[in-house]
Short mmCIF file of C-alpha atoms and ligand atoms in Angstrom, two decimals:
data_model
loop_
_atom_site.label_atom_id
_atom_site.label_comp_id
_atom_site.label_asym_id
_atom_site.label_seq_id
_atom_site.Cartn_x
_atom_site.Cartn_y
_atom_site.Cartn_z
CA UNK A 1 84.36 56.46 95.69
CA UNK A 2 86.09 55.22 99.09
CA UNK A 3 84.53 58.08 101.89
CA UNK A 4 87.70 59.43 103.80
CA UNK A 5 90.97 59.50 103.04
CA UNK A 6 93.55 59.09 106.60
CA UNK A 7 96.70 60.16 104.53
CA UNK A 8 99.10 61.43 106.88
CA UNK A 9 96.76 61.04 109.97
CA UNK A 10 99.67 60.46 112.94
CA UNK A 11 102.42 61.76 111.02
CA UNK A 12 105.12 63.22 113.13
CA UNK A 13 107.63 65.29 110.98
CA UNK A 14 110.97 65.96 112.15
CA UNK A 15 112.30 68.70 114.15
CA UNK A 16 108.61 69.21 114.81
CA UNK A 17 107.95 71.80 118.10
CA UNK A 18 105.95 69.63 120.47
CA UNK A 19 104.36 72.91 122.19
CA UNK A 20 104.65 75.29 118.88
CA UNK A 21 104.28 79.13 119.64
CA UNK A 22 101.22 80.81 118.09
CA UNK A 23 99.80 84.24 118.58
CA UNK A 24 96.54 84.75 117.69
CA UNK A 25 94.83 87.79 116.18
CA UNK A 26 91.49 88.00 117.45
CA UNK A 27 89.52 90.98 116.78
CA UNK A 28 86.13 91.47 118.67
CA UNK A 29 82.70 89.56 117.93
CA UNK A 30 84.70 86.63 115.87
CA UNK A 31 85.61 82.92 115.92
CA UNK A 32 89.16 83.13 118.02
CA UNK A 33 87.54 80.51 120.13
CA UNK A 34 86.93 77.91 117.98
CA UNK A 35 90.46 78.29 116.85
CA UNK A 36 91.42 78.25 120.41
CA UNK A 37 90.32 75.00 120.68
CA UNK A 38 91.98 73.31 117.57
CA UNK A 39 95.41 74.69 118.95
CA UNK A 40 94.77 73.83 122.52
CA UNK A 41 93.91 69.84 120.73
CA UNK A 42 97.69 70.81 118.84
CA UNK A 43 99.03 71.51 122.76
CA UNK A 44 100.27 74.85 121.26
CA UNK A 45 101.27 77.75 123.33
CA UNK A 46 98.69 80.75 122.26
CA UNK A 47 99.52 84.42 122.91
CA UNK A 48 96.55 86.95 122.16
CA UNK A 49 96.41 89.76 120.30
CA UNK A 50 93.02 91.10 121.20
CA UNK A 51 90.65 94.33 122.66
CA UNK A 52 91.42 94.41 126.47
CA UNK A 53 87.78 93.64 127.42
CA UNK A 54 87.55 90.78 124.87
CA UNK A 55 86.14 87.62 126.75
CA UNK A 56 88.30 85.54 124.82
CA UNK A 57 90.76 86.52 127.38
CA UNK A 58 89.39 84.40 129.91
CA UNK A 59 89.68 81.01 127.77
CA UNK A 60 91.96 78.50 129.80
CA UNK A 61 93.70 77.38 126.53
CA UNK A 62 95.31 80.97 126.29
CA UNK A 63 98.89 81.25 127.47
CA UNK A 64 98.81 84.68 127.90
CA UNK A 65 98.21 87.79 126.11
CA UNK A 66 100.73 89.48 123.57
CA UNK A 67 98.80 93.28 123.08
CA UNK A 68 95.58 94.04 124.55
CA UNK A 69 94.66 97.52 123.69
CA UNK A 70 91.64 99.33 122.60
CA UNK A 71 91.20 99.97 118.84
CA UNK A 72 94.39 97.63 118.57
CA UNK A 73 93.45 96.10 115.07
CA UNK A 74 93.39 100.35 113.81
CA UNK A 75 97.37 99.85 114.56
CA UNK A 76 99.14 97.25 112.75
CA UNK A 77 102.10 99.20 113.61
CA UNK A 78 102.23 98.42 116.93
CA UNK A 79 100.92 94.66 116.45
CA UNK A 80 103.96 94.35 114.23
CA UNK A 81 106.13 96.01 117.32
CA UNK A 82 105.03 93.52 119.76
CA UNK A 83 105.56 90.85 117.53
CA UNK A 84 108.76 91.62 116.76
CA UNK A 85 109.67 92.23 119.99
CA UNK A 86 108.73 89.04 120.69
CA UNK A 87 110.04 87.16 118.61
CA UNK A 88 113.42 88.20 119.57
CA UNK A 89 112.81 87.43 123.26
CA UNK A 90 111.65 83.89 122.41
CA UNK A 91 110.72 83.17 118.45
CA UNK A 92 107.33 82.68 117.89
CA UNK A 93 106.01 79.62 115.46
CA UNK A 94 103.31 81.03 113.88
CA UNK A 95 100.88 84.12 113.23
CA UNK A 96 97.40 83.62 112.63
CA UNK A 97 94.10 85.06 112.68
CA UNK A 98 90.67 84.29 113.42
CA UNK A 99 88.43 86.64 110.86
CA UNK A 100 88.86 88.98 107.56
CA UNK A 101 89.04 91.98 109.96
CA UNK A 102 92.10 90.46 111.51
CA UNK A 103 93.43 88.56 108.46
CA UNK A 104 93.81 92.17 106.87
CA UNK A 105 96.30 93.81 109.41
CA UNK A 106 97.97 91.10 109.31
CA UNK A 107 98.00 90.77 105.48
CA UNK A 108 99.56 94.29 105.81
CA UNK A 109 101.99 93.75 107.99
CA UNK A 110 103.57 90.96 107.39
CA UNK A 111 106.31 92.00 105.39
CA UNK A 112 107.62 93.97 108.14
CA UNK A 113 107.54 90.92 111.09
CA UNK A 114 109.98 88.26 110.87
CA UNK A 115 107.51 84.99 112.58
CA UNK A 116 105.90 82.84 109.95
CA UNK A 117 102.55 83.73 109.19
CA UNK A 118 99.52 80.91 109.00
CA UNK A 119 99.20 80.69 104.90
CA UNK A 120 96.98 83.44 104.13
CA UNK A 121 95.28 85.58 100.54
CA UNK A 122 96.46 88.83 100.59
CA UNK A 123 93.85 92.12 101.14
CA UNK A 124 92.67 93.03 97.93
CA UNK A 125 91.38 88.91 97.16
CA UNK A 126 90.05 88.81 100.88
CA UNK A 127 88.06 91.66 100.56
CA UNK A 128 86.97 90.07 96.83
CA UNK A 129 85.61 87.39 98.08
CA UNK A 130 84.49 88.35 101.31
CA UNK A 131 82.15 91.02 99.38
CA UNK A 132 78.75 88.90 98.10
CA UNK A 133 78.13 91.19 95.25
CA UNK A 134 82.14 91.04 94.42
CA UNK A 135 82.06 87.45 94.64
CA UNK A 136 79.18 86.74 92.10
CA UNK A 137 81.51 88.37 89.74
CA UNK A 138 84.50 86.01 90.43
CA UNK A 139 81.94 82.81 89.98
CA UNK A 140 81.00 84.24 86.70
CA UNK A 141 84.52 84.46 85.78
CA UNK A 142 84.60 81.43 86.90
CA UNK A 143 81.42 79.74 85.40
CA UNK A 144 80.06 78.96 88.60
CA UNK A 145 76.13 79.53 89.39
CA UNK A 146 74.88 81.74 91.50
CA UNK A 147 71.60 83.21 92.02
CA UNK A 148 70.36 86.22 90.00
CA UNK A 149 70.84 89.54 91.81
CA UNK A 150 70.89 92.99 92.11
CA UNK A 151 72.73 95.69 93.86
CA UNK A 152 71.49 98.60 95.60
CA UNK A 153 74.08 101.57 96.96
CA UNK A 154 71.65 102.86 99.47
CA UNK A 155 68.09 102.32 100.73
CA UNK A 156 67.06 105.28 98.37
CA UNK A 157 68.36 103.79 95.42
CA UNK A 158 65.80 100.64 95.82
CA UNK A 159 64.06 100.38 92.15
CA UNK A 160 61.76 97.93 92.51
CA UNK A 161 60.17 98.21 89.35
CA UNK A 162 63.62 96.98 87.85
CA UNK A 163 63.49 94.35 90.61
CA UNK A 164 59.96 92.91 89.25
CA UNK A 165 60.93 92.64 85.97
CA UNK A 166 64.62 91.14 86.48
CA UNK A 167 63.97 88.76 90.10
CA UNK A 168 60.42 88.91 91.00
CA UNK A 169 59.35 87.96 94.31
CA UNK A 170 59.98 85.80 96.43
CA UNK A 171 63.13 87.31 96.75
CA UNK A 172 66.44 87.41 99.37
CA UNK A 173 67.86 90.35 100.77
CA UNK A 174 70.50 90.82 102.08
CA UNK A 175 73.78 92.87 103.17
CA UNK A 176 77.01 92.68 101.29
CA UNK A 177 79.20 92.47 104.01
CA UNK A 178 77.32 91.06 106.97
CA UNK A 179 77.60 87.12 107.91
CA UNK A 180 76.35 84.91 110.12
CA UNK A 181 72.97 85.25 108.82
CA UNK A 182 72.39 89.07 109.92
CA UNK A 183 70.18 90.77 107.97
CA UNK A 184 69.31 88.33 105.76
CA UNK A 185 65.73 87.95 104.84
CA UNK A 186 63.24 86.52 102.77
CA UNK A 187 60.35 88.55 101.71
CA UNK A 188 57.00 88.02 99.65
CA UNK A 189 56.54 91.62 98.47
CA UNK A 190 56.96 95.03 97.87
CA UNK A 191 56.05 96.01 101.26
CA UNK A 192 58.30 93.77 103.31
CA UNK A 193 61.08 94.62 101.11
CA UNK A 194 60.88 98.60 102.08
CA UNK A 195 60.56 97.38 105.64
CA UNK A 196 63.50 94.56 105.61
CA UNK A 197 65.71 97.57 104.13
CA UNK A 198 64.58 100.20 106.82
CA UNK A 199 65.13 97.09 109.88
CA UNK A 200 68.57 96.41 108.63
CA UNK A 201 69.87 99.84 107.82
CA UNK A 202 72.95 99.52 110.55
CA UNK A 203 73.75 96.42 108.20
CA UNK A 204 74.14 98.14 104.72
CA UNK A 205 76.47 100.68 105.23
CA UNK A 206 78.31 98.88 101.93
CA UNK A 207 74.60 98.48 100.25
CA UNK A 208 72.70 95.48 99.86
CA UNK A 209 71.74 93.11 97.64
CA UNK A 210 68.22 91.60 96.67
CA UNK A 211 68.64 88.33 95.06
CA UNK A 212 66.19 85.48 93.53
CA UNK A 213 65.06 82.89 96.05
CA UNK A 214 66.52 79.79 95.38
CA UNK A 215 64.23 76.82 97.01
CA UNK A 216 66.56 73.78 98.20
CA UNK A 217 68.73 72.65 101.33
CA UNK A 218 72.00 74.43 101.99
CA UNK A 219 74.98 72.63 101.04
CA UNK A 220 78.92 74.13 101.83
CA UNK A 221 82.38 73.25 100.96
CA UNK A 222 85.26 73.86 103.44
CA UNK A 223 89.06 74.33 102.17
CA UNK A 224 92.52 75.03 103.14
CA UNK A 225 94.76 75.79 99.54
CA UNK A 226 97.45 76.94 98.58
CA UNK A 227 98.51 78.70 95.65
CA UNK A 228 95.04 78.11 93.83
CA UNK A 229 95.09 74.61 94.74
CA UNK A 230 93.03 72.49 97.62
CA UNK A 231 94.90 70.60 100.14
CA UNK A 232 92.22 69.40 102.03
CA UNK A 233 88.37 69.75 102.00
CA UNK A 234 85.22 68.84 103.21
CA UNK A 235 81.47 68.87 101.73
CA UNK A 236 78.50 68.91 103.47
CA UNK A 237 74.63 69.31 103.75
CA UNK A 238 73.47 71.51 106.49
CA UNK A 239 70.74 70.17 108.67
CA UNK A 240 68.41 71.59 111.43
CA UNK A 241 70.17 75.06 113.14
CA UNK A 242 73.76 74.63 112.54
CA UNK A 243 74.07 70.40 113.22
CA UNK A 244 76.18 69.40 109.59
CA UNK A 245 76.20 66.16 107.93
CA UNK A 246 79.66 65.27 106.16
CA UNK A 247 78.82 64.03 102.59
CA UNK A 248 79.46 64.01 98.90
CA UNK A 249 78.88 67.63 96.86
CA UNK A 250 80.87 66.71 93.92
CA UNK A 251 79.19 69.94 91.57
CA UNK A 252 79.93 71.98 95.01
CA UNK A 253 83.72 70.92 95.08
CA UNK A 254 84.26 71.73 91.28
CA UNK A 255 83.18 74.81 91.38
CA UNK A 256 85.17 75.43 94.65
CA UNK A 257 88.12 74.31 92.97
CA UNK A 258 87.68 76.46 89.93
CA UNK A 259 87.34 79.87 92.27
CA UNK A 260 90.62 78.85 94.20
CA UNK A 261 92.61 77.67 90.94
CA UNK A 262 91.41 81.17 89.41
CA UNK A 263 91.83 83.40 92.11
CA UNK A 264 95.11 81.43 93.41
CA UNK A 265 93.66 81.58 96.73
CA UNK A 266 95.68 80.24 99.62
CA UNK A 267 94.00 79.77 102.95
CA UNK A 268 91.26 78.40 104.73
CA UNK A 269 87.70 79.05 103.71
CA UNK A 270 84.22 77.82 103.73
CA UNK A 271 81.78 78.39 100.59
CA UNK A 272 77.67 78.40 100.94
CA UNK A 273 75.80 77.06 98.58
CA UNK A 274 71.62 75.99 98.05
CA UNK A 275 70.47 72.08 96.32
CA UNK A 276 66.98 72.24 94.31
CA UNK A 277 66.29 68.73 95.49
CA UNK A 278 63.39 68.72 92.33
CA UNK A 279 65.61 69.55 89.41
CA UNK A 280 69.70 69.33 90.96
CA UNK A 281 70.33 72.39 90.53
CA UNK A 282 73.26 74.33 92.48
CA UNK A 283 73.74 78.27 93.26
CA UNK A 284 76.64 78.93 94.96
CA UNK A 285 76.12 82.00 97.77
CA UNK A 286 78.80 83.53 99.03
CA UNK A 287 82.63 82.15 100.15
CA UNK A 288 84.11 83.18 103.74
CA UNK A 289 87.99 83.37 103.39
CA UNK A 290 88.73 83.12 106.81
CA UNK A 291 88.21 79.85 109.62
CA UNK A 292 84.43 79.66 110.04
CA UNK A 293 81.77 77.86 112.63
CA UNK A 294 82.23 74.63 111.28
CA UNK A 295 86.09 74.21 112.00
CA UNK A 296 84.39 72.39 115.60
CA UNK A 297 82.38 69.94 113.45
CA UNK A 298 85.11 68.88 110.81
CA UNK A 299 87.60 68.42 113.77
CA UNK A 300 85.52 66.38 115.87
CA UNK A 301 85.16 63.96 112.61
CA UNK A 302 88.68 63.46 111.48
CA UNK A 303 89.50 66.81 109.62
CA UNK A 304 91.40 70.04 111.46
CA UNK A 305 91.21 72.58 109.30
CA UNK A 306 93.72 75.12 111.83
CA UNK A 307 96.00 72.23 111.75
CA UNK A 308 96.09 71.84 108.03
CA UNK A 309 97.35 75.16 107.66
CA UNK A 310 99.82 74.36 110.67
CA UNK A 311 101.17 70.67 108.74
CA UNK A 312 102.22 72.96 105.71
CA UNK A 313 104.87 74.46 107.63
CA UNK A 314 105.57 71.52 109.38
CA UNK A 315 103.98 72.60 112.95
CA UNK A 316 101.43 70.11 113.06
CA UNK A 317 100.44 66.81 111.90
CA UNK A 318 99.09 66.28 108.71
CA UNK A 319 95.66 65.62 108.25
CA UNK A 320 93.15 63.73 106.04
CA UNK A 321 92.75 65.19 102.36
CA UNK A 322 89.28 65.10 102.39
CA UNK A 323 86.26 64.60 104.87
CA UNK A 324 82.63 63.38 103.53
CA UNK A 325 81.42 61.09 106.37
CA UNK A 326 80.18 62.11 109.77
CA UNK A 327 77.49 63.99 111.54
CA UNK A 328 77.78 66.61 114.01
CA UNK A 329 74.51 68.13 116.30
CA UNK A 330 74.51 71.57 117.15
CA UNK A 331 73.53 71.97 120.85
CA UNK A 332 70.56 74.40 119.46
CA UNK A 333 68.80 71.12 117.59
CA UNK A 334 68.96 68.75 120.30
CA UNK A 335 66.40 71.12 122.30
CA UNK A 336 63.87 71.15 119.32
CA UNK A 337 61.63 68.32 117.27
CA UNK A 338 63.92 69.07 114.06
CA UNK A 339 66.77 67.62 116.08
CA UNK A 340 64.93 64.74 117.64
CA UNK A 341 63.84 63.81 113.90
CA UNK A 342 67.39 63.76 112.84
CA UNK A 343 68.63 61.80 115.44
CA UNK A 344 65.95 58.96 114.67
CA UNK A 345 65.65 59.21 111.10
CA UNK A 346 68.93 60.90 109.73
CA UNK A 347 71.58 59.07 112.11
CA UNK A 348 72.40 62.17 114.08
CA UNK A 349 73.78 60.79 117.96
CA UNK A 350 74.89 62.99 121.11
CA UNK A 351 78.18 61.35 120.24
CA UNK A 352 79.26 64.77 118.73
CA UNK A 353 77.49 66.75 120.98
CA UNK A 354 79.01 64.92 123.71
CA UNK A 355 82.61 66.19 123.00
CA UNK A 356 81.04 69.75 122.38
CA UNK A 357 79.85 69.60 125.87
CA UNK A 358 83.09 67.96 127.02
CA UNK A 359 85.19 70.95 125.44
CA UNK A 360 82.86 73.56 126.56
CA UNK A 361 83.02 71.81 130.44
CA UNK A 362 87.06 72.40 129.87
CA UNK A 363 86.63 75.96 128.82
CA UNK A 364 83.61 77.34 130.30
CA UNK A 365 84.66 81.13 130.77
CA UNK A 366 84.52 82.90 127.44
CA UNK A 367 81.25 81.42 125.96
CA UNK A 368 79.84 82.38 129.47
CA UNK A 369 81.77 86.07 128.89
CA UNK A 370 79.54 86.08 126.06
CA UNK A 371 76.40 84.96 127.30
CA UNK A 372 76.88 87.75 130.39
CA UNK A 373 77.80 90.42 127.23
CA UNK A 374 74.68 89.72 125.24
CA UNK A 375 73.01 90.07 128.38
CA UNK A 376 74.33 93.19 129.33
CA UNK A 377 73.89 94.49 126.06
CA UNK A 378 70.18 93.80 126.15
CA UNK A 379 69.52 94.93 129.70
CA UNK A 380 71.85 98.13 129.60
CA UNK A 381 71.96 98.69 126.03
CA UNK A 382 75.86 99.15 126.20
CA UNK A 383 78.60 96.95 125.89
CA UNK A 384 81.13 95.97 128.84
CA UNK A 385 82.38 92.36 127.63
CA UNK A 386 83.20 92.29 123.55
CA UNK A 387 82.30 88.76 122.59
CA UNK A 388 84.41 86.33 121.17
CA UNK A 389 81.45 84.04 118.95
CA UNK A 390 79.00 85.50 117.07
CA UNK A 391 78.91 85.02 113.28
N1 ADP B 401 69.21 83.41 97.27
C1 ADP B 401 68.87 82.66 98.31
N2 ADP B 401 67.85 81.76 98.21
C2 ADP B 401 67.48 81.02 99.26
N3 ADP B 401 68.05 81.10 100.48
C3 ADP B 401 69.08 81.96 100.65
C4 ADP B 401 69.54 82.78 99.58
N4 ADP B 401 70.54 83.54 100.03
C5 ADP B 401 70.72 83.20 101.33
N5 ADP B 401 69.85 82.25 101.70
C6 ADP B 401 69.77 81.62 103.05
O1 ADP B 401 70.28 82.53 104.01
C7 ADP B 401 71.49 82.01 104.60
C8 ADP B 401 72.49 83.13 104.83
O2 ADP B 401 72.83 83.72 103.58
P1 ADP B 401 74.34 83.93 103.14
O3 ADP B 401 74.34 84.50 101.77
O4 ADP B 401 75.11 82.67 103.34
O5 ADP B 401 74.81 85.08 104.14
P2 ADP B 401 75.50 85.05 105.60
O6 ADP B 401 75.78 83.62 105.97
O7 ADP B 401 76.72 85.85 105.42
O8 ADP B 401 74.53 85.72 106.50
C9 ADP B 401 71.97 80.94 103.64
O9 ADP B 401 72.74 79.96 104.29
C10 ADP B 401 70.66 80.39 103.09
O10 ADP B 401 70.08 79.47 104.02
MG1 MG B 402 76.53 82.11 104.86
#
């Protein structure tokens, strides 16, 4: 199989905005800046819809701000008012938004604004598939494995007698709704269960689950579709703390294809999945519908996924159908031995990290907004900057 397709790469359609107008939904604590930085690489124009203390605000590839306003994403009414108004004075290209939380409001709004809106599942399949225990139920529709597990509605209704017999330990738990790895954890026994339920509890407001432990490597799939089908994709293995190395996941991109043909998903999204390197076995995790951490390493080897999305209305250029080659080093792993082994054994280079560092140099405010926030949080215990990264 030939390793990366360049279809469309350079494309310029016609009649194609060379500055396009975007606003940008960006609700506290998600991945607006990562976006930012695809549609600053598009040279787009980005207006922000966004909590007025959000550090996102401070980002250098933001035109300006649309609605700042606290507990603005609790009032799609007046996000739809400022866009409309808006788009009247000067029409906007395109609506978009960086996480479910935002994706939501906008999913319920957009019938009543008149800009084009970045192709996008409606609520009700969002929250499907952002849900972990929901989702297991659409890969068994879909004959897709995942890993066995069990539901609990609150810490009290923990039964781990049913547990032993059905999952055994070791075993994963693990909030429905969280991400970013919060609250996940794996534990040997009854008594670290009890205590990984009572450390978490301001994660499982919506329960949690306790599933088997699946040994293996992680593996994900990244899409944009439409109408149930995949436009463009990558597969990868995921190395170290967050570095990602392109590659084939053939099994992976089936199944990923079978959830979005089933569900008719449009949109982007990223799916997580676990390899048993002994016996080849896959268990597919959970799916994030919205853009996700590693838009930044797909971009930075051939694939936008932001501008994918953009090249289906015609706003962008089109990009490559499919990404499988390429590494990209998280600035965590090139601190620690794990990252020095990759780079001389597993042909990780600071070429990626390189253009991180470049990008970050370019844009320093809002992942410093952050860094102050976290900070601030930890020495004050209460929050004056909202951060824009952190699952
Ligand atoms: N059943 C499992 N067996 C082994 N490892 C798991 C399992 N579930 C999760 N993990 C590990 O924990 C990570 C986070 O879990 P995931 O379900 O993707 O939740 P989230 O990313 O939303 O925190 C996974 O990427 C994987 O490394
Ligand atoms: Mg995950």
């Amino acid at each position: 199989m030939t390793t990366q397709s360049v279809e469309g790469v350079g494309d310029r359609g016609a009649g194609r905005p060379s500055r396009p107008k975007v606003v940008l939904l960006s609700p506290p604590g998600d991945l607006g800046q990562i976006v930012l930085r695809s549609l600053s690489g598009l040279n787009a124009r980005t207006l922000l819809v966004c909590e007025p203390r959000s550090s996102i605000r401070m980002s250098a590839h933001v035109s300006g701000t649309l609605l700042a306003a606290e507990n603005v994403f609790d009032n799609g009414l007046a996000i739809a008012q400022a866009l409309e108004e808006e788009h009247r004075r000067d029409p906007i290209d395109i609506v978009l938004s960086s996480s479910v939380r935002g994706l939501s409001v906008l999913g319920r709004i957009r019938n009543q604004i008149s800009p084009p809106v970045y192709p996008m599942a409606d609520e009700a399949l969002l929250a499907r598939l952002n849900d972990k225990w929901r989702f297991a139920s659409v890969c068994a529709e879909c004959n897709v494995p995942t890993p066995r597990t069990l539901r609990f509605a609150s810490a009290s209704e923990l039964d781990v007698a049913a547990l032993t017999r059905s999952i055994g330990f070791p075993c994963v738990f693990k909030p429905t709704n969280a991400s970013g790895g919060d609250g996940v954890k794996v534990v040997r026994n009854e008594t670290e269960l009890v205590k990984a339920v009572a450390d978490n509890a301001r994660f499982v407001s919506d329960g949690f689950l306790v599933q088997e432990f699946r040994e293996g490597v992680d593996v994900g799939l990244s899409v944009f579709a439409v109408n149930g089908e995949i436009r463009n994709w990558s597969t990868f293995q995921c190395d170290g703390y967050w570095s990602t190395r392109f590659c084939e996941v053939p099994d992976l991109l089936d199944a990923g294809r079978r959830i979005v043909s089933q569900t008719k998903f449009t949109g982007v999204a990223n799916f997580d999945a676990r390899r048993n390197p002994n016996n080849g076995e896959l268990a597919v995790l959970e799916c994030n519908p919205r853009f996700f951490r590693r838009v930044s390493a797909a971009r930075i080897n051939g694939l936008d996924f932001v501008a994918a999305g953009l090249a289906s209305l015609g706003l962008a250029p089109r990009q490559p159908s499919f990404l499988t080659t390429g590494r990209h080093l998280s600035a965590s792993d090139v601190a620690s031995w794990s990252g020095l082994r990759m780079m001389a054994r597993e042909g990780y280079s600071l070429a990626s990290l390189g253009r991180d560092f470049a990008e970050f140099l370019r844009d320093p405010a809002p992942g410093i907004g952050s860094f102050a926030n976290e900070w601030l949080h930890l020495a004050a215990d209460k929050v004056r900057l909202k951060p824009s990264i952190s699952g």
